[in-house]
Amino acid sequence: MPKTFRCHLFWCGHEREGDEKPSCGKRGSPDIGKQLKQEMRDRGLRNEVAVTKSGCIGQCTVGPAMIVYPEGVWYKVENMEDAREILDCHLEKGEVVERLVIRD
């Protein structure tokens, strides 16, 4: 039987060749994603929360980007402090971090 999680965060780890279009990977998302995953484990959330690297999620102009499901909330995450706030509020407590939400 597949493992189920309370929530699942995907962080964009795509690194585009060249500089004609931005990419999350060139803006620090690999380091942020790896640190976030480790902090999630350190807090004992491994069986409740999944944190997974993804390919491009289409938010190249505002990234690094993350998405939290099942809510489908999209976040702009510029640094580890932003990612930690998402962990503290959204992943642990279920509270959306409004200041980091990517709006249409």
N, CA, C and O atoms as CSV, one atom per row, in Angstrom:
chain,resi,resn,atom,element,x,y,z
A,1,MET,N,N,0.846,-1.185,0.000
A,1,MET,CA,C,0.000,0.000,0.000
A,1,MET,C,C,0.887,1.241,0.000
A,1,MET,O,O,1.849,1.301,0.766
A,2,PRO,N,N,0.590,2.231,-0.836
A,2,PRO,CA,C,1.417,3.442,-0.893
A,2,PRO,C,C,1.324,4.241,0.406
A,2,PRO,O,O,0.298,4.245,1.088
A,3,LYS,N,N,2.409,4.906,0.720
A,3,LYS,CA,C,2.461,5.755,1.910
A,3,LYS,C,C,1.697,7.046,1.620
A,3,LYS,O,O,1.818,7.617,0.536
A,4,THR,N,N,0.918,7.498,2.586
A,4,THR,CA,C,0.195,8.755,2.424
A,4,THR,C,C,0.733,9.777,3.412
A,4,THR,O,O,1.143,9.437,4.522
A,5,PHE,N,N,0.725,11.023,2.990
A,5,PHE,CA,C,1.234,12.127,3.787
A,5,PHE,C,C,0.126,13.146,4.015
A,5,PHE,O,O,-0.812,13.248,3.224
A,6,ARG,N,N,0.242,13.884,5.085
A,6,ARG,CA,C,-0.694,14.965,5.378
A,6,ARG,C,C,-0.557,16.078,4.347
A,6,ARG,O,O,-1.555,16.655,3.916
A,7,CYS,N,N,0.664,16.376,3.956
A,7,CYS,CA,C,0.909,17.371,2.903
A,7,CYS,C,C,2.197,17.032,2.172
A,7,CYS,O,O,3.019,16.248,2.648
A,8,HIS,N,N,2.352,17.643,1.002
A,8,HIS,CA,C,3.492,17.357,0.131
A,8,HIS,C,C,3.968,18.659,-0.488
A,8,HIS,O,O,3.200,19.352,-1.156
A,9,LEU,N,N,5.236,18.995,-0.268
A,9,LEU,CA,C,5.844,20.187,-0.849
A,9,LEU,C,C,6.765,19.766,-1.987
A,9,LEU,O,O,7.616,18.892,-1.822
A,10,PHE,N,N,6.585,20.395,-3.138
A,10,PHE,CA,C,7.475,20.205,-4.281
A,10,PHE,C,C,8.279,21.483,-4.469
A,10,PHE,O,O,7.708,22.572,-4.534
A,11,TRP,N,N,9.602,21.359,-4.558
A,11,TRP,CA,C,10.446,22.532,-4.817
A,11,TRP,C,C,11.079,22.363,-6.187
A,11,TRP,O,O,11.576,21.291,-6.533
A,12,CYS,N,N,11.053,23.445,-6.962
A,12,CYS,CA,C,11.600,23.408,-8.313
A,12,CYS,C,C,13.126,23.387,-8.253
A,12,CYS,O,O,13.754,24.278,-7.680
A,13,GLY,N,N,13.697,22.366,-8.846
A,13,GLY,CA,C,15.145,22.253,-8.906
A,13,GLY,C,C,15.686,22.387,-10.321
A,13,GLY,O,O,16.842,22.060,-10.589
A,14,HIS,N,N,14.837,22.874,-11.227
A,14,HIS,CA,C,15.235,22.982,-12.642
A,14,HIS,C,C,16.309,24.040,-12.840
A,14,HIS,O,O,16.188,25.170,-12.366
A,15,GLU,N,N,17.370,23.649,-13.554
A,15,GLU,CA,C,18.432,24.601,-13.901
A,15,GLU,C,C,18.559,24.649,-15.416
A,15,GLU,O,O,19.021,23.704,-16.056
A,16,ARG,N,N,18.137,25.767,-15.963
A,16,ARG,CA,C,18.112,25.962,-17.409
A,16,ARG,C,C,19.496,26.332,-17.935
A,16,ARG,O,O,20.244,27.069,-17.293
A,17,GLU,N,N,19.817,25.814,-19.101
A,17,GLU,CA,C,21.062,26.178,-19.781
A,17,GLU,C,C,20.964,27.618,-20.272
A,17,GLU,O,O,19.892,28.063,-20.684
A,18,GLY,N,N,22.062,28.338,-20.230
A,18,GLY,CA,C,22.090,29.712,-20.728
A,18,GLY,C,C,21.426,30.680,-19.765
A,18,GLY,O,O,20.898,30.286,-18.725
A,19,ASP,N,N,21.465,31.960,-20.132
A,19,ASP,CA,C,20.934,32.999,-19.258
A,19,ASP,C,C,19.786,33.787,-19.883
A,19,ASP,O,O,19.387,34.821,-19.349
A,20,GLU,N,N,19.246,33.307,-21.016
A,20,GLU,CA,C,18.185,34.060,-21.676
A,20,GLU,C,C,16.868,34.024,-20.900
A,20,GLU,O,O,16.028,34.908,-21.070
A,21,LYS,N,N,16.680,33.021,-20.060
A,21,LYS,CA,C,15.477,32.916,-19.238
A,21,LYS,C,C,15.907,32.422,-17.858
A,21,LYS,O,O,16.737,31.518,-17.758
A,22,PRO,N,N,15.349,33.008,-16.790
A,22,PRO,CA,C,15.762,32.588,-15.438
A,22,PRO,C,C,15.305,31.172,-15.107
A,22,PRO,O,O,14.404,30.630,-15.747
A,23,SER,N,N,15.939,30.584,-14.097
A,23,SER,CA,C,15.505,29.279,-13.604
A,23,SER,C,C,15.731,29.213,-12.098
A,23,SER,O,O,16.641,29.843,-11.560
A,24,CYS,N,N,14.890,28.444,-11.440
A,24,CYS,CA,C,14.966,28.324,-9.975
A,24,CYS,C,C,16.302,27.745,-9.528
A,24,CYS,O,O,16.855,28.156,-8.508
A,25,GLY,N,N,16.815,26.793,-10.294
A,25,GLY,CA,C,18.080,26.157,-9.938
A,25,GLY,C,C,19.246,27.123,-9.864
A,25,GLY,O,O,20.150,26.950,-9.048
A,26,LYS,N,N,19.228,28.129,-10.704
A,26,LYS,CA,C,20.309,29.119,-10.696
A,26,LYS,C,C,20.095,30.194,-9.639
A,26,LYS,O,O,20.960,31.043,-9.425
A,27,ARG,N,N,18.950,30.157,-8.986
A,27,ARG,CA,C,18.639,31.134,-7.940
A,27,ARG,C,C,18.733,30.525,-6.535
A,27,ARG,O,O,18.250,31.118,-5.570
A,28,GLY,N,N,19.341,29.365,-6.422
A,28,GLY,CA,C,19.593,28.784,-5.107
A,28,GLY,C,C,18.617,27.740,-4.625
A,28,GLY,O,O,18.715,27.294,-3.482
A,29,SER,N,N,17.670,27.332,-5.463
A,29,SER,CA,C,16.671,26.372,-4.989
A,29,SER,C,C,17.254,25.022,-4.569
A,29,SER,O,O,16.723,24.425,-3.632
A,30,PRO,N,N,18.315,24.501,-5.202
A,30,PRO,CA,C,18.836,23.207,-4.730
A,30,PRO,C,C,19.279,23.237,-3.266
A,30,PRO,O,O,18.968,22.318,-2.508
A,31,ASP,N,N,19.990,24.263,-2.871
A,31,ASP,CA,C,20.425,24.362,-1.478
A,31,ASP,C,C,19.240,24.554,-0.538
A,31,ASP,O,O,19.173,23.926,0.519
A,32,ILE,N,N,18.305,25.423,-0.923
A,32,ILE,CA,C,17.123,25.677,-0.092
A,32,ILE,C,C,16.316,24.387,0.070
A,32,ILE,O,O,15.918,24.041,1.182
A,33,GLY,N,N,16.078,23.685,-1.018
A,33,GLY,CA,C,15.284,22.447,-0.967
A,33,GLY,C,C,15.926,21.377,-0.111
A,33,GLY,O,O,15.244,20.723,0.678
A,34,LYS,N,N,17.228,21.189,-0.252
A,34,LYS,CA,C,17.935,20.176,0.548
A,34,LYS,C,C,17.914,20.524,2.027
A,34,LYS,O,O,17.705,19.647,2.865
A,35,GLN,N,N,18.128,21.788,2.356
A,35,GLN,CA,C,18.088,22.206,3.762
A,35,GLN,C,C,16.681,22.047,4.339
A,35,GLN,O,O,16.520,21.613,5.479
A,36,LEU,N,N,15.667,22.398,3.550
A,36,LEU,CA,C,14.290,22.276,4.007
A,36,LEU,C,C,13.952,20.811,4.289
A,36,LEU,O,O,13.326,20.496,5.301
A,37,LYS,N,N,14.363,19.942,3.409
A,37,LYS,CA,C,14.105,18.512,3.593
A,37,LYS,C,C,14.779,18.000,4.865
A,37,LYS,O,O,14.189,17.216,5.608
A,38,GLN,N,N,15.999,18.436,5.114
A,38,GLN,CA,C,16.705,18.010,6.318
A,38,GLN,C,C,16.022,18.547,7.578
A,38,GLN,O,O,15.878,17.819,8.559
A,39,GLU,N,N,15.604,19.804,7.557
A,39,GLU,CA,C,14.908,20.373,8.717
A,39,GLU,C,C,13.594,19.651,8.977
A,39,GLU,O,O,13.217,19.448,10.131
A,40,MET,N,N,12.893,19.261,7.913
A,40,MET,CA,C,11.658,18.508,8.059
A,40,MET,C,C,11.946,17.190,8.775
A,40,MET,O,O,11.200,16.792,9.669
A,41,ARG,N,N,13.011,16.524,8.389
A,41,ARG,CA,C,13.403,15.272,9.046
A,41,ARG,C,C,13.806,15.516,10.501
A,41,ARG,O,O,13.406,14.773,11.397
A,42,ASP,N,N,14.602,16.565,10.726
A,42,ASP,CA,C,15.066,16.884,12.079
A,42,ASP,C,C,13.903,17.135,13.037
A,42,ASP,O,O,14.013,16.865,14.233
A,43,ARG,N,N,12.801,17.646,12.521
A,43,ARG,CA,C,11.622,17.946,13.354
A,43,ARG,C,C,10.710,16.733,13.533
A,43,ARG,O,O,9.671,16.820,14.187
A,44,GLY,N,N,11.100,15.617,12.954
A,44,GLY,CA,C,10.302,14.408,13.104
A,44,GLY,C,C,9.051,14.376,12.251
A,44,GLY,O,O,8.084,13.701,12.603
A,45,LEU,N,N,9.050,15.089,11.140
A,45,LEU,CA,C,7.870,15.163,10.272
A,45,LEU,C,C,7.940,14.210,9.083
A,45,LEU,O,O,7.086,14.263,8.199
A,46,ARG,N,N,8.929,13.355,9.052
A,46,ARG,CA,C,9.156,12.494,7.894
A,46,ARG,C,C,7.948,11.630,7.517
A,46,ARG,O,O,7.737,11.352,6.336
A,47,ASN,N,N,7.158,11.205,8.497
A,47,ASN,CA,C,6.004,10.355,8.210
A,47,ASN,C,C,4.726,11.135,7.928
A,47,ASN,O,O,3.707,10.547,7.565
A,48,GLU,N,N,4.776,12.465,8.094
A,48,GLU,CA,C,3.594,13.302,7.861
A,48,GLU,C,C,3.712,14.182,6.626
A,48,GLU,O,O,2.720,14.461,5.953
A,49,VAL,N,N,4.941,14.619,6.335
A,49,VAL,CA,C,5.181,15.618,5.301
A,49,VAL,C,C,6.216,15.080,4.303
A,49,VAL,O,O,7.255,14.548,4.695
A,50,ALA,N,N,5.916,15.226,3.027
A,50,ALA,CA,C,6.876,14.877,1.990
A,50,ALA,C,C,7.440,16.154,1.385
A,50,ALA,O,O,6.703,17.111,1.145
A,51,VAL,N,N,8.737,16.171,1.140
A,51,VAL,CA,C,9.410,17.287,0.471
A,51,VAL,C,C,10.175,16.677,-0.692
A,51,VAL,O,O,11.060,15.843,-0.499
A,52,THR,N,N,9.822,17.105,-1.913
A,52,THR,CA,C,10.331,16.462,-3.110
A,52,THR,C,C,10.824,17.488,-4.126
A,52,THR,O,O,10.161,18.495,-4.372
A,53,LYS,N,N,11.982,17.229,-4.709
A,53,LYS,CA,C,12.495,18.054,-5.810
A,53,LYS,C,C,11.669,17.756,-7.058
A,53,LYS,O,O,11.324,16.605,-7.328
A,54,SER,N,N,11.358,18.808,-7.813
A,54,SER,CA,C,10.633,18.624,-9.071
A,54,SER,C,C,11.419,19.258,-10.210
A,54,SER,O,O,12.409,19.959,-9.998
A,55,GLY,N,N,10.957,18.998,-11.401
A,55,GLY,CA,C,11.459,19.723,-12.557
A,55,GLY,C,C,10.765,21.072,-12.615
A,55,GLY,O,O,10.160,21.510,-11.636
A,56,CYS,N,N,10.851,21.724,-13.752
A,56,CYS,CA,C,10.272,23.057,-13.916
A,56,CYS,C,C,8.781,23.037,-13.620
A,56,CYS,O,O,8.047,22.179,-14.111
A,57,ILE,N,N,8.342,24.005,-12.802
A,57,ILE,CA,C,6.918,24.121,-12.475
A,57,ILE,C,C,6.314,25.402,-13.064
A,57,ILE,O,O,5.198,25.792,-12.720
A,58,GLY,N,N,7.072,26.045,-13.955
A,58,GLY,CA,C,6.520,27.145,-14.738
A,58,GLY,C,C,6.481,28.511,-14.077
A,58,GLY,O,O,5.767,29.396,-14.547
A,59,GLN,N,N,7.224,28.704,-13.008
A,59,GLN,CA,C,7.260,30.011,-12.350
A,59,GLN,C,C,8.661,30.620,-12.454
A,59,GLN,O,O,9.176,31.193,-11.494
A,60,CYS,N,N,9.261,30.486,-13.628
A,60,CYS,CA,C,10.646,30.884,-13.862
A,60,CYS,C,C,10.921,32.355,-13.546
A,60,CYS,O,O,12.004,32.697,-13.071
A,61,THR,N,N,9.952,33.215,-13.808
A,61,THR,CA,C,10.187,34.647,-13.623
A,61,THR,C,C,10.137,35.089,-12.168
A,61,THR,O,O,10.639,36.163,-11.839
A,62,VAL,N,N,9.536,34.278,-11.278
A,62,VAL,CA,C,9.444,34.669,-9.875
A,62,VAL,C,C,10.182,33.732,-8.924
A,62,VAL,O,O,10.289,34.026,-7.734
A,63,GLY,N,N,10.691,32.613,-9.427
A,63,GLY,CA,C,11.298,31.580,-8.576
A,63,GLY,C,C,12.482,32.048,-7.772
A,63,GLY,O,O,12.946,33.174,-7.949
A,64,PRO,N,N,12.984,31.200,-6.887
A,64,PRO,CA,C,12.636,29.812,-6.675
A,64,PRO,C,C,11.189,29.648,-6.217
A,64,PRO,O,O,10.657,30.444,-5.443
A,65,ALA,N,N,10.575,28.576,-6.730
A,65,ALA,CA,C,9.160,28.334,-6.467
A,65,ALA,C,C,8.954,26.989,-5.793
A,65,ALA,O,O,9.711,26.040,-6.000
A,66,MET,N,N,7.900,26.935,-4.975
A,66,MET,CA,C,7.476,25.709,-4.297
A,66,MET,C,C,5.962,25.645,-4.356
A,66,MET,O,O,5.285,26.669,-4.449
A,67,ILE,N,N,5.432,24.409,-4.299
A,67,ILE,CA,C,3.985,24.182,-4.258
A,67,ILE,C,C,3.696,23.236,-3.101
A,67,ILE,O,O,4.396,22.239,-2.922
A,68,VAL,N,N,2.669,23.543,-2.316
A,68,VAL,CA,C,2.250,22.656,-1.235
A,68,VAL,C,C,0.874,22.089,-1.569
A,68,VAL,O,O,-0.074,22.828,-1.835
A,69,TYR,N,N,0.790,20.766,-1.548
A,69,TYR,CA,C,-0.474,20.049,-1.751
A,69,TYR,C,C,-0.859,19.350,-0.466
A,69,TYR,O,O,0.033,18.971,0.293
A,70,PRO,N,N,-2.136,19.157,-0.175
A,70,PRO,CA,C,-3.232,19.156,-1.133
A,70,PRO,C,C,-3.831,20.523,-1.411
A,70,PRO,O,O,-4.698,20.639,-2.277
A,71,GLU,N,N,-3.400,21.559,-0.709
A,71,GLU,CA,C,-4.008,22.881,-0.884
A,71,GLU,C,C,-3.724,23.512,-2.236
A,71,GLU,O,O,-4.523,24.311,-2.723
A,72,GLY,N,N,-2.595,23.167,-2.854
A,72,GLY,CA,C,-2.237,23.767,-4.134
A,72,GLY,C,C,-1.755,25.195,-4.003
A,72,GLY,O,O,-2.007,26.019,-4.882
A,73,VAL,N,N,-1.062,25.499,-2.910
A,73,VAL,CA,C,-0.548,26.852,-2.675
A,73,VAL,C,C,0.844,26.968,-3.288
A,73,VAL,O,O,1.716,26.138,-3.027
A,74,TRP,N,N,1.046,27.994,-4.099
A,74,TRP,CA,C,2.317,28.261,-4.767
A,74,TRP,C,C,3.071,29.344,-3.998
A,74,TRP,O,O,2.500,30.373,-3.639
A,75,TYR,N,N,4.355,29.103,-3.749
A,75,TYR,CA,C,5.178,30.043,-2.998
A,75,TYR,C,C,6.417,30.475,-3.777
A,75,TYR,O,O,7.010,29.701,-4.529
A,76,LYS,N,N,6.783,31.736,-3.570
A,76,LYS,CA,C,8.076,32.264,-4.001
A,76,LYS,C,C,8.976,32.219,-2.772
A,76,LYS,O,O,8.635,32.771,-1.726
A,77,VAL,N,N,10.134,31.556,-2.903
A,77,VAL,CA,C,11.013,31.329,-1.759
A,77,VAL,C,C,12.414,31.829,-2.120
A,77,VAL,O,O,13.150,31.156,-2.841
A,78,GLU,N,N,12.771,32.994,-1.624
A,78,GLU,CA,C,14.043,33.605,-2.002
A,78,GLU,C,C,15.229,33.118,-1.180
A,78,GLU,O,O,16.374,33.233,-1.617
A,79,ASN,N,N,14.965,32.576,0.008
A,79,ASN,CA,C,16.077,32.174,0.880
A,79,ASN,C,C,15.583,31.132,1.882
A,79,ASN,O,O,14.398,30.801,1.928
A,80,MET,N,N,16.515,30.631,2.675
A,80,MET,CA,C,16.175,29.594,3.641
A,80,MET,C,C,15.222,30.107,4.719
A,80,MET,O,O,14.427,29.331,5.250
A,81,GLU,N,N,15.284,31.375,5.048
A,81,GLU,CA,C,14.364,31.924,6.043
A,81,GLU,C,C,12.915,31.825,5.551
A,81,GLU,O,O,12.014,31.493,6.321
A,82,ASP,N,N,12.699,32.117,4.254
A,82,ASP,CA,C,11.361,31.960,3.679
A,82,ASP,C,C,10.914,30.501,3.752
A,82,ASP,O,O,9.784,30.209,4.142
A,83,ALA,N,N,11.805,29.594,3.376
A,83,ALA,CA,C,11.477,28.162,3.401
A,83,ALA,C,C,11.172,27.697,4.820
A,83,ALA,O,O,10.254,26.904,5.028
A,84,ARG,N,N,11.920,28.175,5.782
A,84,ARG,CA,C,11.699,27.803,7.184
A,84,ARG,C,C,10.336,28.315,7.669
A,84,ARG,O,O,9.658,27.645,8.447
A,85,GLU,N,N,9.943,29.508,7.203
A,85,GLU,CA,C,8.633,30.038,7.574
A,85,GLU,C,C,7.516,29.165,7.006
A,85,GLU,O,O,6.505,28.950,7.674
A,86,ILE,N,N,7.684,28.662,5.787
A,86,ILE,CA,C,6.710,27.742,5.199
A,86,ILE,C,C,6.660,26.450,6.011
A,86,ILE,O,O,5.580,25.913,6.253
A,87,LEU,N,N,7.811,25.954,6.430
A,87,LEU,CA,C,7.864,24.756,7.271
A,87,LEU,C,C,7.152,24.997,8.601
A,87,LEU,O,O,6.322,24.192,9.025
A,88,ASP,N,N,7.486,26.117,9.259
A,88,ASP,CA,C,6.895,26.445,10.561
A,88,ASP,C,C,5.380,26.599,10.481
A,88,ASP,O,O,4.641,26.036,11.289
A,89,CYS,N,N,4.931,27.368,9.496
A,89,CYS,CA,C,3.511,27.738,9.433
A,89,CYS,C,C,2.668,26.743,8.628
A,89,CYS,O,O,1.691,26.194,9.137
A,90,HIS,N,N,3.052,26.519,7.383
A,90,HIS,CA,C,2.196,25.715,6.510
A,90,HIS,C,C,2.357,24.215,6.754
A,90,HIS,O,O,1.369,23.507,6.947
A,91,LEU,N,N,3.594,23.733,6.746
A,91,LEU,CA,C,3.790,22.291,6.850
A,91,LEU,C,C,3.510,21.756,8.251
A,91,LEU,O,O,3.030,20.632,8.397
A,92,GLU,N,N,3.805,22.544,9.277
A,92,GLU,CA,C,3.544,22.076,10.641
A,92,GLU,C,C,2.142,22.423,11.134
A,92,GLU,O,O,1.508,21.611,11.808
A,93,LYS,N,N,1.649,23.622,10.808
A,93,LYS,CA,C,0.391,24.097,11.389
A,93,LYS,C,C,-0.763,24.205,10.392
A,93,LYS,O,O,-1.907,24.406,10.798
A,94,GLY,N,N,-0.479,24.076,9.092
A,94,GLY,CA,C,-1.528,24.199,8.088
A,94,GLY,C,C,-1.938,25.629,7.772
A,94,GLY,O,O,-3.001,25.858,7.194
A,95,GLU,N,N,-1.094,26.600,8.152
A,95,GLU,CA,C,-1.400,28.020,7.930
A,95,GLU,C,C,-0.622,28.541,6.721
A,95,GLU,O,O,0.604,28.442,6.683
A,96,VAL,N,N,-1.325,29.093,5.741
A,96,VAL,CA,C,-0.700,29.635,4.531
A,96,VAL,C,C,0.127,30.866,4.895
A,96,VAL,O,O,-0.303,31.700,5.692
A,97,VAL,N,N,1.317,30.971,4.302
A,97,VAL,CA,C,2.192,32.132,4.507
A,97,VAL,C,C,1.872,33.125,3.395
A,97,VAL,O,O,2.480,33.087,2.326
A,98,GLU,N,N,0.924,34.004,3.653
A,98,GLU,CA,C,0.380,34.902,2.632
A,98,GLU,C,C,1.442,35.759,1.954
A,98,GLU,O,O,1.360,35.982,0.746
A,99,ARG,N,N,2.429,36.242,2.688
A,99,ARG,CA,C,3.413,37.150,2.092
A,99,ARG,C,C,4.287,36.465,1.025
A,99,ARG,O,O,4.922,37.148,0.222
A,100,LEU,N,N,4.322,35.140,1.011
A,100,LEU,CA,C,5.143,34.406,0.053
A,100,LEU,C,C,4.332,33.765,-1.085
A,100,LEU,O,O,4.910,33.167,-1.992
A,101,VAL,N,N,3.008,33.888,-1.039
A,101,VAL,CA,C,2.153,33.253,-2.054
A,101,VAL,C,C,2.348,33.920,-3.407
A,101,VAL,O,O,2.377,35.146,-3.514
A,102,ILE,N,N,2.481,33.093,-4.435
A,102,ILE,CA,C,2.549,33.592,-5.807
A,102,ILE,C,C,1.106,33.808,-6.270
A,102,ILE,O,O,0.300,32.878,-6.290
A,103,ARG,N,N,0.803,35.035,-6.637
A,103,ARG,CA,C,-0.538,35.393,-7.111
A,103,ARG,C,C,-0.587,35.354,-8.628
A,103,ARG,O,O,0.438,35.515,-9.290
A,104,ASP,N,N,-1.777,35.139,-9.182
A,104,ASP,CA,C,-1.936,35.148,-10.653
A,104,ASP,C,C,-1.574,36.492,-11.217
A,104,ASP,O,O,-1.644,36.692,-12.430
